[in-house]
Amino acid sequence: MSNLNRLVIGISGGIAAYKIPQLIRLLKVNGVETKIVLTPSAFPLVGEDALRTVSANQVYRDGLVNYDMDHIRLAEWGQKLLVCPATANTIAKIAHGIADNLLTTLALSFRESQIIVAPAMNTVMWESRATQENICTLKRRGIIVLPVGFGKLACDVTGAGRMLEPEEIVSYVLASSKSDETLKGKRVLISSGPTEEPIDPVRVLTNKSSGKMGVALAREALIKGAEVTVVSGPSNAVFPSSVCVRKVTTAQQMHDVLHEEFANADVCIMAAAVSDYRVVNYSESKIKRNESGSITLELCPNPDIAATLGAIKGTRILVGFALESSNDESLALAKLEKKGCDFIVFNRADKALGLDSTSIVILGRNGFRKAIDCTDKSVAAQAVLECVVSKPGR
Ligand code: C5P
């Protein structure tokens, strides 16, 4: 059930602005009242009268006399701000906190978790590094960025950059406003990122992991009403501010902190890429280059944290991840058993590492299997948490 009733739509100057009256009508059918804000370059592209008529509200734009601080009043009124279409220029301004018109000022007046952006632009502009970096900035801060469509654009080019169709935007907006509270009162513990094992004061053994899956899992658990604690290895991942983040470096530290937190947890999701080995003899001084040949590092195994938690889990739900370089799901099933997990999320290194998207297969007890191909990590995280809630196969 979506609990969205009041939405502010900010229209910036993309040709797709002509689709907004249709979007407003669809939202109205779904019980959402809208107020519209136009940037100066959107103004000539879409009929103000049409917007006023379908929204049944005044249309807001720069240049109108305003004694009532519209940006603050609109941010108080709206539960969310949908920037749609969002041009490269408006996206850049929001990413950099520039507030030079009513819409961008409004974007600063909403909390980042309340903002949804539906980009629309020419393919080269969409793919430019400047735009992609700005998109990453928005996502990192918790702003929802909808995907762009692929197809023929107004500029006659065929490629990525089309604004999604109004029907698709409505379903994303309603889905992002769902608060199902299915994990209300539950404590969800998530391990995230890599671990680092020191070799000497300047060198470490580590695994590739961006922490993006950990962030997506934390967000989805919050949406479901859980209290979320993340034990994170060294990474640049930014977690929502209501998550309790405990930073660690080595696998042993991650083991110790997870065991401490596990005592109070109802669910534990092991998304971290834990280093399986550490060096036996840490060198207090930097190891010198050996010009005459190779050197040997002796490694010993780290504790298998998931397995040690699996051994004491009781009624808690334990989810592991199995990142493999092949398609052989039996490797993941063996880990499900060995680690005593309730579910194991099988994914391929080449389809997941460092990316915003992933392809996963969730494997559970009694033959449970759910595959999700090429999807955003937030959608994958949603599927994992839905398994935690409904416990299929248990
Ligand atoms: O055996 P493998 O490393 O592939 O297992 C992956 C799963 O086990 C992940 O959930 C990971 O977080 C967890 N793990 C662990 N302790 C280790 C190695 C992996 O908890 N030492």
Coordinates of C-alpha atoms and ligand atoms in Angstrom, one line a residue:
M1 CA 0.0 0.0 0.0
S2 CA 1.4 3.4 -1.0
N3 CA 0.7 6.2 1.6
L4 CA 1.5 9.0 -0.8
N5 CA -1.2 11.7 -1.0
R6 CA 0.6 14.9 -1.8
L7 CA 3.4 15.2 -4.4
V8 CA 5.2 18.3 -5.7
I9 CA 6.2 17.8 -9.3
G10 CA 9.1 20.0 -10.5
I11 CA 9.3 20.3 -14.3
S12 CA 12.6 21.3 -15.8
G13 CA 13.2 22.2 -19.5
G14 CA 13.1 18.9 -21.4
I15 CA 10.7 18.3 -24.3
A16 CA 9.2 15.4 -22.3
A17 CA 7.5 18.1 -20.2
Y18 CA 4.5 17.7 -22.5
K19 CA 3.8 14.4 -20.9
I20 CA 3.3 15.8 -17.4
P21 CA -0.4 16.6 -17.7
Q22 CA -1.0 12.8 -18.4
L23 CA 1.3 11.9 -15.4
I24 CA -0.8 14.2 -13.2
R25 CA -4.0 12.5 -14.3
L26 CA -2.6 9.1 -13.6
L27 CA -1.4 10.1 -10.2
K28 CA -4.9 11.6 -9.4
V29 CA -6.5 8.3 -10.3
N30 CA -4.2 6.7 -7.7
G31 CA -5.2 9.2 -5.0
V32 CA -2.2 11.5 -5.3
E33 CA -2.8 15.3 -5.3
T34 CA -0.1 17.3 -7.1
K35 CA 1.3 20.8 -7.1
I36 CA 3.5 21.9 -10.0
V37 CA 6.6 23.9 -10.1
L38 CA 8.1 25.1 -13.4
T39 CA 11.7 26.2 -14.1
P40 CA 12.0 29.2 -16.4
S41 CA 13.1 27.0 -19.4
A42 CA 10.2 24.5 -18.8
F43 CA 7.6 27.4 -18.9
P44 CA 7.4 27.7 -22.7
L45 CA 7.3 23.9 -23.2
V46 CA 4.1 23.1 -21.4
G47 CA 0.8 24.8 -21.0
E48 CA 0.4 26.4 -17.6
D49 CA -3.4 26.3 -18.0
A50 CA -3.4 22.6 -18.7
L51 CA -1.2 21.9 -15.6
R52 CA -3.5 24.1 -13.4
T53 CA -6.6 22.4 -14.7
V54 CA -5.5 18.8 -14.3
S55 CA -3.8 19.4 -10.9
A56 CA -6.6 21.6 -9.7
N57 CA -3.9 23.7 -8.0
Q58 CA -2.0 26.9 -8.7
V59 CA 1.2 26.4 -10.8
Y60 CA 4.3 27.8 -9.2
R61 CA 7.2 29.4 -11.1
D62 CA 9.9 32.1 -10.8
G63 CA 8.9 35.7 -11.4
L64 CA 5.5 35.5 -9.7
V65 CA 5.2 37.8 -6.7
N66 CA 5.8 35.6 -3.7
Y67 CA 5.5 36.9 -0.1
D68 CA 5.0 33.5 1.4
M69 CA 8.3 31.7 0.8
D70 CA 6.8 29.2 -1.7
H71 CA 9.8 26.8 -1.4
I72 CA 9.3 26.3 2.3
R73 CA 5.4 26.1 2.1
L74 CA 5.6 23.6 -0.8
A75 CA 8.2 21.5 1.0
E76 CA 5.9 21.4 4.1
W77 CA 2.9 20.5 1.9
G78 CA 4.5 17.8 -0.2
Q79 CA 5.4 14.3 1.1
K80 CA 7.8 13.9 -1.9
L81 CA 9.3 16.0 -4.7
L82 CA 9.4 14.4 -8.1
V83 CA 11.7 16.2 -10.6
C84 CA 10.4 15.2 -13.9
P85 CA 11.7 15.6 -16.6
A86 CA 15.0 16.3 -14.9
T87 CA 17.5 17.9 -17.3
A88 CA 21.3 17.5 -17.1
N89 CA 21.4 21.1 -15.9
T90 CA 18.8 20.7 -13.1
I91 CA 20.5 17.4 -12.0
A92 CA 23.9 19.1 -11.9
K93 CA 22.4 22.0 -9.8
I94 CA 20.8 19.6 -7.3
A95 CA 24.0 17.6 -7.0
H96 CA 25.9 20.7 -6.2
G97 CA 23.3 22.4 -3.9
I98 CA 22.8 25.3 -6.3
A99 CA 19.5 27.1 -5.6
D100 CA 19.1 29.7 -8.4
N101 CA 15.4 29.1 -9.2
L102 CA 12.2 28.0 -7.4
L103 CA 12.6 24.4 -8.3
T104 CA 16.3 24.0 -7.3
T105 CA 15.6 26.0 -4.1
L106 CA 12.8 23.6 -3.4
A107 CA 15.1 20.6 -3.9
L108 CA 17.3 22.0 -1.1
S109 CA 14.2 22.4 1.1
F110 CA 13.2 18.7 0.8
R111 CA 15.0 15.9 2.6
E112 CA 17.1 13.9 0.2
S113 CA 15.2 10.7 1.0
Q114 CA 12.0 12.5 -0.2
I115 CA 13.3 13.4 -3.7
I116 CA 12.8 11.3 -6.8
V117 CA 14.4 12.3 -10.1
A118 CA 13.3 11.2 -13.5
P119 CA 16.1 12.1 -16.0
A120 CA 15.5 12.9 -19.6
M121 CA 18.1 14.1 -22.1
N122 CA 20.1 13.4 -25.2
T123 CA 22.2 10.2 -25.1
V124 CA 25.6 11.9 -25.2
M125 CA 24.5 14.3 -22.4
W126 CA 23.2 11.3 -20.4
E127 CA 26.4 9.3 -20.9
S128 CA 28.8 12.2 -20.2
R129 CA 31.0 11.7 -17.2
A130 CA 29.7 15.0 -15.6
T131 CA 26.1 13.8 -15.7
Q132 CA 27.0 10.3 -14.5
E133 CA 29.0 11.6 -11.6
N134 CA 26.2 13.9 -10.7
I135 CA 23.8 11.0 -10.8
C136 CA 26.1 9.0 -8.5
T137 CA 26.2 11.9 -6.1
L138 CA 22.4 12.0 -6.0
K139 CA 22.1 8.3 -5.4
R140 CA 24.8 8.3 -2.7
R141 CA 22.8 10.9 -0.8
G142 CA 19.7 8.8 -0.9
I143 CA 17.8 10.5 -3.7
I144 CA 15.9 8.0 -5.9
V145 CA 17.0 8.3 -9.5
L146 CA 14.7 6.5 -11.9
P147 CA 16.2 4.8 -14.9
V148 CA 16.1 6.3 -18.3
G149 CA 14.4 4.6 -21.3
F150 CA 16.1 3.6 -24.5
G151 CA 14.7 4.6 -27.9
K152 CA 14.2 7.5 -30.4
L153 CA 14.7 10.8 -28.7
A154 CA 13.3 14.2 -29.6
C155 CA 16.7 15.2 -31.1
D156 CA 16.3 12.3 -33.6
V157 CA 19.1 10.2 -32.0
T158 CA 18.3 6.7 -30.9
G159 CA 19.8 5.7 -27.6
A160 CA 19.5 6.0 -23.8
G161 CA 18.1 9.1 -22.3
R162 CA 14.3 9.0 -22.8
M163 CA 12.1 9.9 -19.9
L164 CA 10.2 6.8 -18.7
E165 CA 6.5 6.7 -19.8
P166 CA 4.1 8.3 -17.3
E167 CA 2.7 4.8 -16.3
E168 CA 6.2 3.6 -15.4
I169 CA 6.9 6.8 -13.4
V170 CA 3.7 6.4 -11.5
S171 CA 4.5 2.8 -10.5
Y172 CA 8.0 3.7 -9.4
V173 CA 6.7 6.7 -7.4
L174 CA 4.0 4.7 -5.7
A175 CA 6.4 1.8 -5.0
S176 CA 9.0 4.1 -3.5
S177 CA 6.3 5.4 -1.1
K178 CA 5.3 2.0 0.2
S179 CA 5.8 1.6 3.9
D180 CA 4.8 -2.0 4.7
E181 CA 6.3 -2.1 8.2
T182 CA 6.8 -5.8 7.8
L183 CA 10.1 -5.6 9.8
K184 CA 8.8 -3.1 12.4
G185 CA 10.3 -3.8 15.8
K186 CA 12.9 -6.2 14.2
R187 CA 16.7 -5.6 14.4
V188 CA 18.5 -6.2 11.2
L189 CA 22.3 -6.6 11.2
I190 CA 24.2 -6.3 7.9
S191 CA 27.9 -6.9 7.2
S192 CA 29.1 -4.8 4.3
G193 CA 32.2 -3.9 2.3
P194 CA 35.6 -5.6 2.2
T195 CA 37.9 -6.4 5.1
E196 CA 41.7 -5.5 5.1
E197 CA 44.4 -7.7 6.5
P198 CA 47.7 -5.8 7.1
I199 CA 50.9 -7.2 5.7
D200 CA 53.1 -4.4 6.8
P201 CA 52.5 -0.7 7.7
V202 CA 51.6 0.2 4.1
R203 CA 50.3 -3.0 2.5
V204 CA 47.1 -5.0 2.9
L205 CA 45.3 -8.1 1.6
T206 CA 41.8 -7.2 0.7
N207 CA 38.8 -8.2 -1.5
K208 CA 37.0 -6.1 -4.1
S209 CA 33.8 -4.7 -2.6
S210 CA 32.2 -1.3 -3.0
G211 CA 29.7 -1.7 -0.2
K212 CA 26.8 -0.8 -2.6
M213 CA 24.9 -4.0 -1.8
G214 CA 25.2 -3.3 1.9
V215 CA 23.8 0.2 1.4
A216 CA 20.9 -1.1 -0.7
L217 CA 20.1 -3.8 1.9
A218 CA 20.2 -1.2 4.7
R219 CA 17.8 1.2 2.9
E220 CA 15.3 -1.6 2.1
A221 CA 15.4 -2.8 5.7
L222 CA 14.7 0.7 6.9
I223 CA 11.8 1.0 4.4
K224 CA 10.4 -2.1 6.0
G225 CA 10.5 -0.4 9.4
A226 CA 13.5 -2.3 10.8
E227 CA 16.2 -1.0 13.2
V228 CA 19.4 -1.4 11.2
T229 CA 23.0 -1.9 12.2
V230 CA 25.8 -2.2 9.7
V231 CA 29.2 -3.6 10.4
S232 CA 31.3 -2.1 7.5
G233 CA 34.8 -2.8 6.4
P234 CA 36.8 0.0 4.8
S235 CA 34.7 1.5 1.9
N236 CA 33.3 4.8 0.6
A237 CA 29.7 3.6 1.0
V238 CA 27.4 6.2 2.5
F239 CA 24.6 4.8 4.7
P240 CA 21.3 6.5 5.5
S241 CA 21.7 8.6 8.7
S242 CA 19.3 6.5 10.7
V243 CA 21.6 3.4 10.3
C244 CA 24.0 2.6 13.2
V245 CA 27.3 2.0 11.4
R246 CA 30.2 0.2 13.1
K247 CA 33.4 0.5 11.2
V248 CA 36.0 -2.3 11.3
T249 CA 39.1 -3.1 9.3
T250 CA 40.1 -6.8 9.7
A251 CA 38.0 -10.0 9.5
Q252 CA 38.7 -10.7 13.1
Q253 CA 37.4 -7.3 14.1
M254 CA 34.3 -7.9 11.9
H255 CA 33.9 -11.3 13.6
D256 CA 34.0 -9.8 17.1
V257 CA 31.7 -6.8 16.4
L258 CA 29.2 -9.0 14.5
H259 CA 29.1 -11.5 17.4
E260 CA 28.5 -8.7 19.8
E261 CA 25.6 -7.3 17.7
F262 CA 24.2 -10.7 16.8
A263 CA 23.1 -11.2 20.4
N264 CA 20.4 -8.5 19.9
A265 CA 19.6 -9.2 16.2
D266 CA 16.6 -10.9 14.6
V267 CA 18.1 -11.0 11.2
C268 CA 21.7 -11.1 9.9
I269 CA 22.6 -10.5 6.3
M270 CA 26.3 -11.2 5.5
A271 CA 26.9 -9.1 2.4
A272 CA 30.6 -8.4 3.3
A273 CA 33.5 -9.7 1.2
V274 CA 35.5 -11.1 4.1
S275 CA 39.1 -11.9 3.6
D276 CA 39.5 -15.6 4.0
Y277 CA 43.2 -15.4 5.0
R278 CA 45.5 -13.1 7.0
V279 CA 49.3 -13.0 7.1
V280 CA 50.9 -15.1 9.9
N281 CA 53.8 -12.7 10.5
Y282 CA 52.9 -9.0 10.3
S283 CA 56.0 -7.0 9.5
E284 CA 56.4 -3.9 11.8
S285 CA 58.5 -2.3 9.1
K286 CA 57.8 -1.9 5.3
I287 CA 58.9 -5.1 3.5
K288 CA 61.8 -4.2 1.1
R289 CA 61.6 -5.2 -2.5
N290 CA 63.6 -8.4 -3.2
E291 CA 65.5 -7.7 -6.4
S292 CA 66.8 -11.2 -6.7
G293 CA 63.6 -13.1 -6.6
S294 CA 60.1 -13.7 -5.2
I295 CA 59.0 -13.5 -1.6
T296 CA 56.6 -15.7 0.2
L297 CA 53.8 -14.6 2.5
E298 CA 52.5 -17.2 4.9
L299 CA 48.7 -17.0 5.3
C300 CA 46.4 -18.6 7.9
P301 CA 42.6 -18.8 7.7
N302 CA 40.3 -16.2 9.2
P303 CA 37.3 -17.4 11.0
D304 CA 34.3 -18.1 8.8
I305 CA 32.1 -15.5 10.4
A306 CA 28.9 -16.6 8.8
A307 CA 29.5 -20.3 9.8
T308 CA 30.2 -19.3 13.5
L309 CA 27.0 -17.2 13.5
G310 CA 25.1 -20.1 11.8
A311 CA 26.2 -22.4 14.7
I312 CA 24.5 -20.2 17.3
K313 CA 21.7 -18.6 15.3
G314 CA 18.7 -20.2 17.1
T315 CA 15.5 -18.7 15.6
R316 CA 17.3 -15.8 13.9
I317 CA 17.4 -15.6 10.1
L318 CA 20.8 -15.7 8.6
V319 CA 21.4 -14.8 4.9
G320 CA 24.8 -15.3 3.3
F321 CA 26.2 -14.2 -0.1
A322 CA 28.1 -16.5 -2.4
L323 CA 30.0 -14.5 -5.1
E324 CA 31.4 -16.9 -7.6
S325 CA 33.2 -16.7 -10.9
S326 CA 31.1 -19.4 -12.6
N327 CA 27.3 -20.2 -13.0
D328 CA 27.5 -23.3 -10.8
E329 CA 24.7 -22.8 -8.2
S330 CA 25.8 -26.0 -6.4
L331 CA 28.7 -24.0 -5.0
A332 CA 26.3 -21.7 -3.3
L333 CA 24.0 -24.5 -2.1
A334 CA 27.1 -26.1 -0.4
K335 CA 27.8 -22.8 1.4
L336 CA 24.1 -22.6 2.5
E337 CA 24.6 -25.9 4.3
K338 CA 28.1 -25.4 5.5
K339 CA 27.4 -22.0 7.0
G340 CA 23.9 -22.9 8.4
C341 CA 22.2 -20.1 6.5
D342 CA 18.5 -19.8 5.8
F343 CA 19.2 -18.2 2.4
I344 CA 22.2 -17.8 0.3
V345 CA 22.4 -15.1 -2.4
F346 CA 24.3 -16.5 -5.4
N347 CA 25.8 -13.9 -7.7
R348 CA 28.6 -13.7 -10.3
A349 CA 31.6 -11.5 -9.8
D350 CA 31.6 -10.1 -13.3
K351 CA 27.9 -9.0 -13.0
A352 CA 28.1 -7.5 -9.5
L353 CA 31.4 -6.1 -8.3
G354 CA 31.5 -2.3 -8.1
L355 CA 28.3 -2.0 -10.2
D356 CA 24.9 -0.4 -9.4
S357 CA 23.3 -3.4 -10.9
T358 CA 23.5 -7.2 -10.3
S359 CA 22.0 -10.6 -11.2
I360 CA 21.2 -12.8 -8.3
V361 CA 19.7 -16.2 -7.4
I362 CA 18.3 -16.5 -3.9
L363 CA 18.5 -20.1 -2.7
G364 CA 16.8 -21.4 0.4
R365 CA 15.8 -24.6 2.2
N366 CA 13.5 -27.2 0.6
G367 CA 14.5 -26.2 -2.9
F368 CA 13.5 -22.6 -2.7
R369 CA 14.9 -20.7 -5.7
K370 CA 14.3 -17.1 -7.0
A371 CA 16.3 -15.7 -9.8
I372 CA 16.4 -12.0 -10.6
D373 CA 18.4 -10.9 -13.7
C374 CA 20.2 -7.7 -14.4
T375 CA 18.5 -5.4 -11.9
D376 CA 19.3 -2.5 -9.7
K377 CA 20.9 -3.5 -6.4
S378 CA 17.9 -1.8 -4.6
V379 CA 15.5 -4.2 -6.4
A380 CA 17.8 -7.2 -5.5
A381 CA 17.9 -6.0 -1.9
Q382 CA 14.1 -5.7 -1.9
A383 CA 13.8 -9.4 -3.0
V384 CA 16.3 -10.5 -0.3
L385 CA 14.3 -8.7 2.4
E386 CA 11.0 -10.1 1.1
C387 CA 12.5 -13.6 1.6
V388 CA 13.5 -12.6 5.2
V389 CA 9.9 -11.5 5.8
S390 CA 8.0 -14.4 4.2
K391 CA 10.6 -17.1 4.9
P392 CA 9.7 -19.4 2.0
G393 CA 10.9 -23.0 2.3
R394 CA 11.3 -22.8 6.1
Ligands
C5P1 O1 32.9 -18.9 1.4 P1 32.6 -17.6 0.8 O2 33.7 -16.6 1.2 O3 32.3 -17.6 -0.6 O4 31.3 -17.2 1.6 C1 30.6 -16.1 1.4 C2 29.7 -15.7 2.5 O5 30.3 -16.1 3.8 C3 29.4 -14.3 2.6 O6 28.1 -14.2 3.2 C4 30.5 -13.7 3.5 O7 30.1 -12.5 4.1 C5 30.7 -14.9 4.5 N1 32.1 -15.0 4.9 C6 32.3 -15.0 6.3 N2 33.6 -15.2 6.8 C7 34.6 -15.4 6.0 C8 34.3 -15.5 4.6 C9 33.1 -15.3 4.1 O8 31.4 -14.7 7.1 N3 35.8 -15.6 6.5

